[in-house]
mmCIF file of N, CA, C and O in Angstrom:
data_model
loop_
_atom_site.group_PDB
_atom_site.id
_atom_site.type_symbol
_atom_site.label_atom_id
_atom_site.label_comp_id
_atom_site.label_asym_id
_atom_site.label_seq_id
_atom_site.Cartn_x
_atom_site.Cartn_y
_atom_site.Cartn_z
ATOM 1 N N UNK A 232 -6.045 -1.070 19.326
ATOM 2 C CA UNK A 232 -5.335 -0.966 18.067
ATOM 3 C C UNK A 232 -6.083 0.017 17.154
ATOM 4 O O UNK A 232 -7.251 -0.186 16.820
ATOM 5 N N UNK A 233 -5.550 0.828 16.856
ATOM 6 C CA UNK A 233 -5.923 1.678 15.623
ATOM 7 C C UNK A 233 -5.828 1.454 14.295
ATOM 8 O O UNK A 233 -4.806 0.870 13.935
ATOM 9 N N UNK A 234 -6.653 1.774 13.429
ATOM 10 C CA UNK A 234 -7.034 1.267 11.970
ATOM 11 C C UNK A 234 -5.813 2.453 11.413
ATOM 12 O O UNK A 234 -5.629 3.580 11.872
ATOM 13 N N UNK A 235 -5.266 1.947 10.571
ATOM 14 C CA UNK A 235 -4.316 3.128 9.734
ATOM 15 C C UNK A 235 -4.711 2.879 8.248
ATOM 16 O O UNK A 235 -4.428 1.824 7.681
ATOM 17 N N UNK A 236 -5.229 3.675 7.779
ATOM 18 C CA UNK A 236 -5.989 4.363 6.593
ATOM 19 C C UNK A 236 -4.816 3.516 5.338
ATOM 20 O O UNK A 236 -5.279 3.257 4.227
ATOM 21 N N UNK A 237 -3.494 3.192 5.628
ATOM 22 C CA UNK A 237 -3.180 3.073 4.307
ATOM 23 C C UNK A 237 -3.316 1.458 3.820
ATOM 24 O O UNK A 237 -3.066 0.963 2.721
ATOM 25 N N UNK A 238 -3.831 0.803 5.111
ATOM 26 C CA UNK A 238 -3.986 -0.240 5.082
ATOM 27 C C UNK A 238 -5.280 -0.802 4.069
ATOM 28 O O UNK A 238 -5.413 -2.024 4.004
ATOM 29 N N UNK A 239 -6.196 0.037 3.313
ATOM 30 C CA UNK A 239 -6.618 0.254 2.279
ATOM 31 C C UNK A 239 -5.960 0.656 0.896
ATOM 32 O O UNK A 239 -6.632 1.227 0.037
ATOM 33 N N UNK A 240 -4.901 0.407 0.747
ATOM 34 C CA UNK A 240 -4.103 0.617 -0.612
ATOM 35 C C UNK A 240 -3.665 -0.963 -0.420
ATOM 36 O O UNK A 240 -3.391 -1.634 -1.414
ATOM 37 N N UNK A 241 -3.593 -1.724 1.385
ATOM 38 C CA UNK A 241 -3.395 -3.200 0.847
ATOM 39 C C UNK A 241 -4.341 -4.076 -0.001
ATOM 40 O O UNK A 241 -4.383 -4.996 -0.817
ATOM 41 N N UNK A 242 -4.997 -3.290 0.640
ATOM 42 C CA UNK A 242 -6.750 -4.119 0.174
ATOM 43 C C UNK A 242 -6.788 -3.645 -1.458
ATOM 44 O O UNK A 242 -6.837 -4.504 -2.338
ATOM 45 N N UNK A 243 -6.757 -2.013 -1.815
ATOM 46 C CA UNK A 243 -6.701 -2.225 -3.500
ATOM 47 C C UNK A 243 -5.492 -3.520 -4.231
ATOM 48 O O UNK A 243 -5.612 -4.032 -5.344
ATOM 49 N N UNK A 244 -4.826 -3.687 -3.624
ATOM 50 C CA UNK A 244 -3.052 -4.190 -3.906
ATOM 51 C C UNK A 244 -3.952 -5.454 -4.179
ATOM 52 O O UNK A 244 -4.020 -5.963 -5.299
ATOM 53 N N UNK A 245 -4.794 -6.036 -2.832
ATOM 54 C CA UNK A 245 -5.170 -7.347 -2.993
ATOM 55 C C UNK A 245 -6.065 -7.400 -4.271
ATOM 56 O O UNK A 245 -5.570 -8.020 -5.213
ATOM 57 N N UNK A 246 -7.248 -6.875 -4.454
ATOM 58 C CA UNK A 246 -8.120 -6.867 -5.248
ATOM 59 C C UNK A 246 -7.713 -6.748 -6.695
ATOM 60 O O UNK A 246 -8.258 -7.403 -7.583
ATOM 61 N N UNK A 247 -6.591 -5.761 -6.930
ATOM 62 C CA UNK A 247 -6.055 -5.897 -8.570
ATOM 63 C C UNK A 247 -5.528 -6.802 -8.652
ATOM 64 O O UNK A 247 -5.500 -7.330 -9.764
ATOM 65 N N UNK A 248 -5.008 -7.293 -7.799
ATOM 66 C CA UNK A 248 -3.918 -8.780 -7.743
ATOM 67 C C UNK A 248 -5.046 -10.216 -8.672
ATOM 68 O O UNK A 248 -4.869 -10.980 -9.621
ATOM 69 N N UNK A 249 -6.372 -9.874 -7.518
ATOM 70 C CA UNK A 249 -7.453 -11.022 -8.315
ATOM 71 C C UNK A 249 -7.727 -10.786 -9.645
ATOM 72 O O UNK A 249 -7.785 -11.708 -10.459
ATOM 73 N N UNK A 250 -7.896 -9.655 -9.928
ATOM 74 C CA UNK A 250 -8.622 -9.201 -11.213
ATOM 75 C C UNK A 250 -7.652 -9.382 -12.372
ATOM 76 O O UNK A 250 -7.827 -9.669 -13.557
ATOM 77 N N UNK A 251 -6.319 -9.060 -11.471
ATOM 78 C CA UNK A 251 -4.948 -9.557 -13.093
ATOM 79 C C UNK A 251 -5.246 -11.206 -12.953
ATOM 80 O O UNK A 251 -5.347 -11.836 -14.006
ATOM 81 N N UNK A 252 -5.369 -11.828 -11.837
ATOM 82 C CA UNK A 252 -5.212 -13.199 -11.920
ATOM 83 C C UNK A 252 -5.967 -13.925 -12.805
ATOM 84 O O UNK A 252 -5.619 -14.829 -13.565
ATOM 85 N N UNK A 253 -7.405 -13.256 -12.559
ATOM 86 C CA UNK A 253 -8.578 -13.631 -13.930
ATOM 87 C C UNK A 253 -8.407 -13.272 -14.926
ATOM 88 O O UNK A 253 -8.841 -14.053 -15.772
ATOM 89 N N UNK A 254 -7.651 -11.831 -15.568
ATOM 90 C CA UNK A 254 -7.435 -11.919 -16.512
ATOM 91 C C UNK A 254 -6.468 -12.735 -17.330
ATOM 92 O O UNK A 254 -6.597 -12.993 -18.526
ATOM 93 N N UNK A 255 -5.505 -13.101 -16.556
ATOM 94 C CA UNK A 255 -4.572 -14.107 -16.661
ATOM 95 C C UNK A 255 -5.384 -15.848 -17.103
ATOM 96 O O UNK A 255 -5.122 -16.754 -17.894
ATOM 97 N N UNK A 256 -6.222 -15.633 -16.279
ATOM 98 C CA UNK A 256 -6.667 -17.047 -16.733
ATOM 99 C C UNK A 256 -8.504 -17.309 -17.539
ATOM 100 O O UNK A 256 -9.425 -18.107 -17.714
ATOM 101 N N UNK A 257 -7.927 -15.705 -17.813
ATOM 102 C CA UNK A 257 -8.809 -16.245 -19.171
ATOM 103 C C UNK A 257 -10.540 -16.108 -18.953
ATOM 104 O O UNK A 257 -11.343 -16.484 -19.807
ATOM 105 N N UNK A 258 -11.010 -15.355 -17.340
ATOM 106 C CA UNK A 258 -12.174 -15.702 -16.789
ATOM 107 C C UNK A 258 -13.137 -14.516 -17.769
ATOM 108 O O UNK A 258 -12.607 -13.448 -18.074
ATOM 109 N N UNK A 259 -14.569 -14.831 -18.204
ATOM 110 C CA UNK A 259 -15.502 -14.011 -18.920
ATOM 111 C C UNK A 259 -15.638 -12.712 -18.036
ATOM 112 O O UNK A 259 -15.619 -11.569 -18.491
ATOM 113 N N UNK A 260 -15.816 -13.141 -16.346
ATOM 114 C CA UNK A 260 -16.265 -11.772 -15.533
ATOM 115 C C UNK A 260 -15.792 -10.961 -15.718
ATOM 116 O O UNK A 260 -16.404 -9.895 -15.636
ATOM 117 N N UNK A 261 -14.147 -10.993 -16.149
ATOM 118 C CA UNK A 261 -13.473 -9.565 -16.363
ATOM 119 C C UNK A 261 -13.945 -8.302 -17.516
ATOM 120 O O UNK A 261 -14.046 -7.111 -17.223
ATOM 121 N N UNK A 262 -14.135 -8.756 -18.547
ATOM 122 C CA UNK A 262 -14.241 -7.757 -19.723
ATOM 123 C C UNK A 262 -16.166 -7.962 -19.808
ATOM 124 O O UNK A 262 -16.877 -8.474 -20.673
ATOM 125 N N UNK A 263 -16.458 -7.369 -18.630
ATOM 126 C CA UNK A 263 -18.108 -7.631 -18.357
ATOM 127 C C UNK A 263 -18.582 -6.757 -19.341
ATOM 128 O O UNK A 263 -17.875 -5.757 -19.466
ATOM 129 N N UNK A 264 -19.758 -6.830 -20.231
ATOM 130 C CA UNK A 264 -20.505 -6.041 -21.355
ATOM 131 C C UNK A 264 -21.226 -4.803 -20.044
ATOM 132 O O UNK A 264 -21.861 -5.140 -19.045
ATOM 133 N N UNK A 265 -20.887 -3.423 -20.445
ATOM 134 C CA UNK A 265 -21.299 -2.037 -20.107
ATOM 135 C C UNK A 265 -22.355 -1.265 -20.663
ATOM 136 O O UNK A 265 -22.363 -1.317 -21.893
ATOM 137 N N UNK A 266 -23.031 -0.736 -20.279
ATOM 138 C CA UNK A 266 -23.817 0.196 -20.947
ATOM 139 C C UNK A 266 -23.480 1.451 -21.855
ATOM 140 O O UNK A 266 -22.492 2.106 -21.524
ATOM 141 N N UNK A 267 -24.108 1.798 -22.822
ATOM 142 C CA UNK A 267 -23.493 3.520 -22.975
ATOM 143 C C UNK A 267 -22.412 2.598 -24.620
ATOM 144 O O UNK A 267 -22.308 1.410 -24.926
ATOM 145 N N UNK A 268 -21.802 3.935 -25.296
ATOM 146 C CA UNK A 268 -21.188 3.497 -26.518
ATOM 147 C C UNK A 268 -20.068 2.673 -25.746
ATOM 148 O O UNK A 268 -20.102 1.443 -25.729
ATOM 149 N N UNK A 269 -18.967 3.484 -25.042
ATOM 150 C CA UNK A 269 -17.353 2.745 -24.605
ATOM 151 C C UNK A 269 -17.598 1.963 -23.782
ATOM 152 O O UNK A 269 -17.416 2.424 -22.655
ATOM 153 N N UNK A 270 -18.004 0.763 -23.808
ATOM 154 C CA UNK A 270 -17.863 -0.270 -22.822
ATOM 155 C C UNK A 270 -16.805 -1.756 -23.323
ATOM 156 O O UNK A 270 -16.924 -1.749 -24.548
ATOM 157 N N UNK A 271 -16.168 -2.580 -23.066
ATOM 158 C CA UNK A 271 -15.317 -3.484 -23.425
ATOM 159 C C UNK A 271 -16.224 -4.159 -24.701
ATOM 160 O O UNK A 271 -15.479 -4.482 -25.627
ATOM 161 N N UNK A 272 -17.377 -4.389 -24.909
ATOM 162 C CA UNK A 272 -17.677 -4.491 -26.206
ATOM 163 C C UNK A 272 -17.476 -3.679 -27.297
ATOM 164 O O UNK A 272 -16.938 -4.030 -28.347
ATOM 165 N N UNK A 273 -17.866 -2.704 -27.066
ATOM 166 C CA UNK A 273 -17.100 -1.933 -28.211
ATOM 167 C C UNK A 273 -15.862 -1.972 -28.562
ATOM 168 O O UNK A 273 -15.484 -1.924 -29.733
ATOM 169 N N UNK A 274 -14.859 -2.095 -27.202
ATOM 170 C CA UNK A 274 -13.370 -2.083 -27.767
ATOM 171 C C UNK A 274 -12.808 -3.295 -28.459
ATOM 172 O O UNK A 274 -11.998 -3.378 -29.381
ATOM 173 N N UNK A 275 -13.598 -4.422 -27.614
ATOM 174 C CA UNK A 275 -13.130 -5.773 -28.294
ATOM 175 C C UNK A 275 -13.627 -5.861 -29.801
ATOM 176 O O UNK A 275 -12.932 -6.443 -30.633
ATOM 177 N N UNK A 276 -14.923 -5.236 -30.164
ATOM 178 C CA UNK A 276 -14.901 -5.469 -31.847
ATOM 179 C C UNK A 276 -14.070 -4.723 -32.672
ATOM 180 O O UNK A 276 -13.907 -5.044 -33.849
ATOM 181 N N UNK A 277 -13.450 -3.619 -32.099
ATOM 182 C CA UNK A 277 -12.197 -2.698 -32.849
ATOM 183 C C UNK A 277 -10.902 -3.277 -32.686
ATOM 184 O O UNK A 277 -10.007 -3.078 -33.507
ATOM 185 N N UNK A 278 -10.754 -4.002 -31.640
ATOM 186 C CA UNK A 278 -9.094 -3.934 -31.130
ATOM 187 C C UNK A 278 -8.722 -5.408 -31.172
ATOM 188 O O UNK A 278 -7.588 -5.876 -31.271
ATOM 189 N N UNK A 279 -10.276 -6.280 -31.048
ATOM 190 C CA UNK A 279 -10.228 -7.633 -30.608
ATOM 191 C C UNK A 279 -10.019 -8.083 -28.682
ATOM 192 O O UNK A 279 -9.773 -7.259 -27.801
ATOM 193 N N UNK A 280 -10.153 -9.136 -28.545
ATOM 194 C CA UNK A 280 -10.447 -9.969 -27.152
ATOM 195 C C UNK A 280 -9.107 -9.726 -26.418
ATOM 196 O O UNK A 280 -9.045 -9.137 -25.339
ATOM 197 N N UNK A 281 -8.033 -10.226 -27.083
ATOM 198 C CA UNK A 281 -7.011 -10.373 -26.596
ATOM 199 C C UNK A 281 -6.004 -9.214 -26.257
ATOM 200 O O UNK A 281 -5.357 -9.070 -25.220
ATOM 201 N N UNK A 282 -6.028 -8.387 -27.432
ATOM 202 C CA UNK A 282 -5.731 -7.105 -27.178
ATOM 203 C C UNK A 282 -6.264 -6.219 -25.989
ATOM 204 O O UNK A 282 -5.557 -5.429 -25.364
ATOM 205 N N UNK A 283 -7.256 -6.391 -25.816
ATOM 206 C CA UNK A 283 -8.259 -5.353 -24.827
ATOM 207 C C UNK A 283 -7.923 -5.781 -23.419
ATOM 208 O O UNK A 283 -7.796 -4.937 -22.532
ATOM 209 N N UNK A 284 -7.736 -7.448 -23.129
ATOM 210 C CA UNK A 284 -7.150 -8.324 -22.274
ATOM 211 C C UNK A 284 -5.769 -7.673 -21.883
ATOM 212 O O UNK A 284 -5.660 -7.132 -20.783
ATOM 213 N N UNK A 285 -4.703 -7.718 -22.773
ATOM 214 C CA UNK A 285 -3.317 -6.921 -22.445
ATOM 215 C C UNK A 285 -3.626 -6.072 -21.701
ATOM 216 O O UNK A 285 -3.454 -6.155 -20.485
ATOM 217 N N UNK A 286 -4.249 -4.887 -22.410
ATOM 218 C CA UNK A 286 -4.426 -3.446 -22.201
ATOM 219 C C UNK A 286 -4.722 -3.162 -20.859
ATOM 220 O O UNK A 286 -4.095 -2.300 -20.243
ATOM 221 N N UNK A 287 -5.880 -4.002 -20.220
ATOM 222 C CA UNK A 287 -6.595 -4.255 -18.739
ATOM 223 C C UNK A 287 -5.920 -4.455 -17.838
ATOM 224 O O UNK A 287 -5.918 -3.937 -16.721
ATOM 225 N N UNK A 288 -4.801 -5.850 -18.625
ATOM 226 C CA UNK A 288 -4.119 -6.587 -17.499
ATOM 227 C C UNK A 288 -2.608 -5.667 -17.449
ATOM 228 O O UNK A 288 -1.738 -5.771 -16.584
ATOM 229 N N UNK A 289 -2.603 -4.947 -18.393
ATOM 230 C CA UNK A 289 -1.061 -3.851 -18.165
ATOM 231 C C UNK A 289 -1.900 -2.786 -16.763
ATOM 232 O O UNK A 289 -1.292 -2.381 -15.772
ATOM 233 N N UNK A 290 -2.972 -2.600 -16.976
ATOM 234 C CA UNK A 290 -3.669 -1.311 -16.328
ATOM 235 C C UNK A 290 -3.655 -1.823 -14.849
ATOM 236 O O UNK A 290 -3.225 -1.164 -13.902
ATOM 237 N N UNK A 291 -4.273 -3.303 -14.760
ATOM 238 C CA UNK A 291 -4.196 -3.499 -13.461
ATOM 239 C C UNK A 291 -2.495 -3.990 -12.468
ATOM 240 O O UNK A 291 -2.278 -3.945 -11.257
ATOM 241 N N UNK A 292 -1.386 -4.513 -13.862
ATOM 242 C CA UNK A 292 -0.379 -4.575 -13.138
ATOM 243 C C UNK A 292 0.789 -3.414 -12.608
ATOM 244 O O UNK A 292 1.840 -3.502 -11.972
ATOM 245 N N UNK A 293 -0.284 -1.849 -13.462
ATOM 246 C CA UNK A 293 0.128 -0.582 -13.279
ATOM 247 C C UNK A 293 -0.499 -0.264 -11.778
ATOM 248 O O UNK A 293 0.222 0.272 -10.937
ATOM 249 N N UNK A 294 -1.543 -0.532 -11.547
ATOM 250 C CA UNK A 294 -2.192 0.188 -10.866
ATOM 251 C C UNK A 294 -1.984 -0.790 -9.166
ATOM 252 O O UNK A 294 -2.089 -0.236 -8.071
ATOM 253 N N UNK A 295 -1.713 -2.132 -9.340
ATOM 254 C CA UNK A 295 -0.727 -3.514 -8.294
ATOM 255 C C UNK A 295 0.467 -2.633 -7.749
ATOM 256 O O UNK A 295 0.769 -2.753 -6.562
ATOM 257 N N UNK A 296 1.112 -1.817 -8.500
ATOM 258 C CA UNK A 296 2.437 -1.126 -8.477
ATOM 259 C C UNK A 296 2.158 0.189 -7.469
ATOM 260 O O UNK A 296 2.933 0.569 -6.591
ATOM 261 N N UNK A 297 1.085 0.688 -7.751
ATOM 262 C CA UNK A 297 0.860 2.220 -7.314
ATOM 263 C C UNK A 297 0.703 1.752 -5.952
ATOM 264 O O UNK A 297 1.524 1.922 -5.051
ATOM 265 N N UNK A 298 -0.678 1.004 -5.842
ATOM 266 C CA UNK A 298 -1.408 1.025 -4.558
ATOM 267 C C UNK A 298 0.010 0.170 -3.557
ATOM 268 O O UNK A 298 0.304 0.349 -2.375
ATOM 269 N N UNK A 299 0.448 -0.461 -4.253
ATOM 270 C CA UNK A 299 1.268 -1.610 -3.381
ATOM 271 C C UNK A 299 2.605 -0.713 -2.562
ATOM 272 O O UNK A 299 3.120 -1.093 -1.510
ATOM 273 N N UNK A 300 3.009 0.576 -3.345
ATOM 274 C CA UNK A 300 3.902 1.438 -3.524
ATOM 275 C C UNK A 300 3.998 2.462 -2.319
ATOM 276 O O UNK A 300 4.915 2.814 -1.577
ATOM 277 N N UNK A 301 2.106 2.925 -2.492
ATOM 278 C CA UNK A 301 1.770 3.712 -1.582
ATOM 279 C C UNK A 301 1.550 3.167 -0.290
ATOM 280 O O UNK A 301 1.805 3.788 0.742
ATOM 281 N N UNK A 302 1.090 2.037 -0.325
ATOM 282 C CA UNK A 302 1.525 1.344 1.068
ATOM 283 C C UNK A 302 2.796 0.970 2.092
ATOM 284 O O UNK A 302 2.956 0.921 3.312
ATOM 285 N N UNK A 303 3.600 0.735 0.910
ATOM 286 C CA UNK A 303 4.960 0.053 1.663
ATOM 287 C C UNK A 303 5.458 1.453 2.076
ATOM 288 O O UNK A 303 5.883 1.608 3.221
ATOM 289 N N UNK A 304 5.422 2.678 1.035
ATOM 290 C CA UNK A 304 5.766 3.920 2.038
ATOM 291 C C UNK A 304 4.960 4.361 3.563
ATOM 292 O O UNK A 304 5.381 4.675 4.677
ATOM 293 N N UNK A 305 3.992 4.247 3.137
ATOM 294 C CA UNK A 305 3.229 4.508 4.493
ATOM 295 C C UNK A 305 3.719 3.974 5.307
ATOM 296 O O UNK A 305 3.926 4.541 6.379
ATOM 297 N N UNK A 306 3.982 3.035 5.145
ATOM 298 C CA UNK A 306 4.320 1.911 6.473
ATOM 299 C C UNK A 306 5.986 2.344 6.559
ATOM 300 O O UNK A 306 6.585 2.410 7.633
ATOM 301 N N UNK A 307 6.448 2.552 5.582
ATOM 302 C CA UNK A 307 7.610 2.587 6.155
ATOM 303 C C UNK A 307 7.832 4.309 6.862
ATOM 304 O O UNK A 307 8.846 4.695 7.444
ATOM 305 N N UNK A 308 6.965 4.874 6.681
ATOM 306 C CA UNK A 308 6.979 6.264 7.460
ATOM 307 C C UNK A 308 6.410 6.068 8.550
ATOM 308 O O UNK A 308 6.464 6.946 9.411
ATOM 309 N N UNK A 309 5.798 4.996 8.755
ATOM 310 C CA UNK A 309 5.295 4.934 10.243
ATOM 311 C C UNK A 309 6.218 4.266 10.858
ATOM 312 O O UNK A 309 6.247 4.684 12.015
ATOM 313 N N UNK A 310 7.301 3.116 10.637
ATOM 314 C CA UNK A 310 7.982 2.170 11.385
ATOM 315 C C UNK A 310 9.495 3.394 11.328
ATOM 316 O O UNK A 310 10.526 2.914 11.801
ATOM 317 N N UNK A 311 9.585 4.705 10.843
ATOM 318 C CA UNK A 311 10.606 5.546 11.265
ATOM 319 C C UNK A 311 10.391 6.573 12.251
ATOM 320 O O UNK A 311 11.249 7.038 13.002
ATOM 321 N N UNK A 312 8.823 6.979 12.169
ATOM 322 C CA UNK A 312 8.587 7.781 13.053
ATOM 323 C C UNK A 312 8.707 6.971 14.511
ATOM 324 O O UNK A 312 9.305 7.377 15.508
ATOM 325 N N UNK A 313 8.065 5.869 14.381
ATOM 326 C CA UNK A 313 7.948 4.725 15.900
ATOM 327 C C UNK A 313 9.170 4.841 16.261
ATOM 328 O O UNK A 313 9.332 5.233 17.417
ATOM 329 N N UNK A 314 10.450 4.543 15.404
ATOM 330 C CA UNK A 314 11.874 4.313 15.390
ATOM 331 C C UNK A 314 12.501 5.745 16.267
ATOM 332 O O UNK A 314 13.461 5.747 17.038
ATOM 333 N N UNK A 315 11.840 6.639 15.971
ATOM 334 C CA UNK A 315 12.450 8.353 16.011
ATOM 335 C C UNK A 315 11.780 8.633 17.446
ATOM 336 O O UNK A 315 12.443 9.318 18.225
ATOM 337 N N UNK A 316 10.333 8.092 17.927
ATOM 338 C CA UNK A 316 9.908 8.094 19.072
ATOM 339 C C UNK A 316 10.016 7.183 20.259
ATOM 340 O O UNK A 316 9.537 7.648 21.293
ATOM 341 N N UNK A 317 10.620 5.809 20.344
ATOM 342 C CA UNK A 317 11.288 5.166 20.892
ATOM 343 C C UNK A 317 12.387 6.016 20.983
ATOM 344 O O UNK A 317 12.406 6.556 22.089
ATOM 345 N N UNK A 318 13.374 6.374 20.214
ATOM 346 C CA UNK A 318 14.707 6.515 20.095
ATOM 347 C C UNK A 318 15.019 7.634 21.130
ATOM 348 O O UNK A 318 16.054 7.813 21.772
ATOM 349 N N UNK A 319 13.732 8.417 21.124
ATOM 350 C CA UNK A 319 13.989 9.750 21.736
ATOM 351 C C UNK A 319 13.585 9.357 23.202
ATOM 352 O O UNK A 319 14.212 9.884 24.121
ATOM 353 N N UNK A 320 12.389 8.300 23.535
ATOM 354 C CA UNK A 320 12.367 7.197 24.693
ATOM 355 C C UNK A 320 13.640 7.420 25.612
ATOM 356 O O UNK A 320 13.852 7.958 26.698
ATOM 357 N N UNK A 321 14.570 6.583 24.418
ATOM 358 C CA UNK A 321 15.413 6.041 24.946
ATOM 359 C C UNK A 321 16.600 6.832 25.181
ATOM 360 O O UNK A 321 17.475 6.467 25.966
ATOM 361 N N UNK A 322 16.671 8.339 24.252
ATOM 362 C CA UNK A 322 17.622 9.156 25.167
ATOM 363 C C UNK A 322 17.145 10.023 26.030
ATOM 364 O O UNK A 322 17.895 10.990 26.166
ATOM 365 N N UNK A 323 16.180 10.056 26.674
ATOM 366 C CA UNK A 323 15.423 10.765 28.101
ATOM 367 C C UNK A 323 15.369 9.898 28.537
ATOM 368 O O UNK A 323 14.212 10.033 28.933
ATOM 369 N N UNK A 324 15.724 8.680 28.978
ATOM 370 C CA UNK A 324 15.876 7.767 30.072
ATOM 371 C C UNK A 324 17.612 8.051 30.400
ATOM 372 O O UNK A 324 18.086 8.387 31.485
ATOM 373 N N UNK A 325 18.478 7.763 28.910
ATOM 374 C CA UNK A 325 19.513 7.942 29.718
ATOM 375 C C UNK A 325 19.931 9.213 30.485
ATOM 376 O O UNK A 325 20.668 9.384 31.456
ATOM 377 N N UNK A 326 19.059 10.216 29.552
ATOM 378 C CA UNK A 326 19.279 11.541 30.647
ATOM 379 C C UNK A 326 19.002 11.502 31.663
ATOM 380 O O UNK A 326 19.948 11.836 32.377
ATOM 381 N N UNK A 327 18.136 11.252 32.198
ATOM 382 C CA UNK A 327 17.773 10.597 33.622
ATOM 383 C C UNK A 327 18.685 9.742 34.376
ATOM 384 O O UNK A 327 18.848 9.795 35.595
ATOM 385 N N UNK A 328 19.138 9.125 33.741
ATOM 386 C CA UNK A 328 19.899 7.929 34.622
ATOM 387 C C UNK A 328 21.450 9.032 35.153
ATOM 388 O O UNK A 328 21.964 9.067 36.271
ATOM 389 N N UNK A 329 21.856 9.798 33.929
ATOM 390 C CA UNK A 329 22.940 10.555 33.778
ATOM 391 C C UNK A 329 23.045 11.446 34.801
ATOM 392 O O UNK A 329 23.982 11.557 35.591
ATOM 393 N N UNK A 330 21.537 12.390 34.723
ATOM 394 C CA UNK A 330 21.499 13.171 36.288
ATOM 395 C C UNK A 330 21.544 12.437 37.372
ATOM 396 O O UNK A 330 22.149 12.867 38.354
ATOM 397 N N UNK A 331 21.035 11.433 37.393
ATOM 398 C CA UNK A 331 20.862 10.741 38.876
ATOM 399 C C UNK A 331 21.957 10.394 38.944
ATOM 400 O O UNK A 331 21.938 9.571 39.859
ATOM 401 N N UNK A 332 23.280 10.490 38.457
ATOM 402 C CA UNK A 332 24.452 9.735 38.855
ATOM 403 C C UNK A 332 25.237 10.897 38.949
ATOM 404 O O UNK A 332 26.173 10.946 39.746
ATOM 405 N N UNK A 333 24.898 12.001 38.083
ATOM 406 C CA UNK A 333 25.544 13.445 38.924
ATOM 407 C C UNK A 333 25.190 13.890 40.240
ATOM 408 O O UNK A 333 25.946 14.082 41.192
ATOM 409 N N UNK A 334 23.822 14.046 40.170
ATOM 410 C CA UNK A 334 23.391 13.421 41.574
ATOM 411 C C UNK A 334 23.881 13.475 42.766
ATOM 412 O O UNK A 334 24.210 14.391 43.520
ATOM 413 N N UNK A 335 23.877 11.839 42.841
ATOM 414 C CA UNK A 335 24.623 11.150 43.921
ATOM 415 C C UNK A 335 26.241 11.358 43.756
ATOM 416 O O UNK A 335 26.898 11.067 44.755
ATOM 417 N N UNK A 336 26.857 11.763 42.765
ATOM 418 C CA UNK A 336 28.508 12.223 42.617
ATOM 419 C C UNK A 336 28.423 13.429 43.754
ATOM 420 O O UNK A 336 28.797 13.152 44.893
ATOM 421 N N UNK A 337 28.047 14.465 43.526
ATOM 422 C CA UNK A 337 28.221 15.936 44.964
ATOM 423 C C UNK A 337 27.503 16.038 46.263
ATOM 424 O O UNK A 337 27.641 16.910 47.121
ATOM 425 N N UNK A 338 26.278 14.435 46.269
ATOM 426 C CA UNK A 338 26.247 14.265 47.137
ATOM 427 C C UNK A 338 27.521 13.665 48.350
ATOM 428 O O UNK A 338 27.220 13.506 49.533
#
């Protein structure tokens, strides 16, 4: 079995999924204190807790959308190409079957 690369946009899909879930319920780990001036402390004393919370949890149910987006295409470009290479399978067999019955007809 081969690893297909987009199967890492499931894994982002999964991971924002947790991180909205905590923000959803309210967990401290999310809006972790940063180094440097712009870190979520700074924004929360300008904007406040809850606000900064929205803002995160819009960002991560933006970003649930992208990765989740870019996956289901991938996949669905792979289950048409499979579709398009079977398909073509399956009309070089009947060509085959077709000659072999011209074939045996002038035999």
């Amino acid at each position: 079995m081969n690893f297909e690369y987009h199967y890492i946009y499931l894994l982002f899909t999964f991971f924002l999924g947790i991180y909205f879930l905590a923000i959803v319920l309210n967990k401290d780990w999310v809006l972790f204190p940063g180094d440097g001036k712009y870190n979520f402390d700074y924004f929360i004393k300008i904007f406040g807790r809850t606000l900064v919370r929205i803002f995160i949890g819009t960002l991560a149910l933006i970003g649930i959308g992208i990765t989740f987006s870019l996956f289901y295409i991938q996949e669905k470009k792979i289950n048409i190409n499979n579709l398009k290479l079977n398909n073509m399978n399956l009309e070089d067999y009947f060509e085959k079957i077709r000659c072999v019955f011209q074939i045996k007809k002038y035999e």
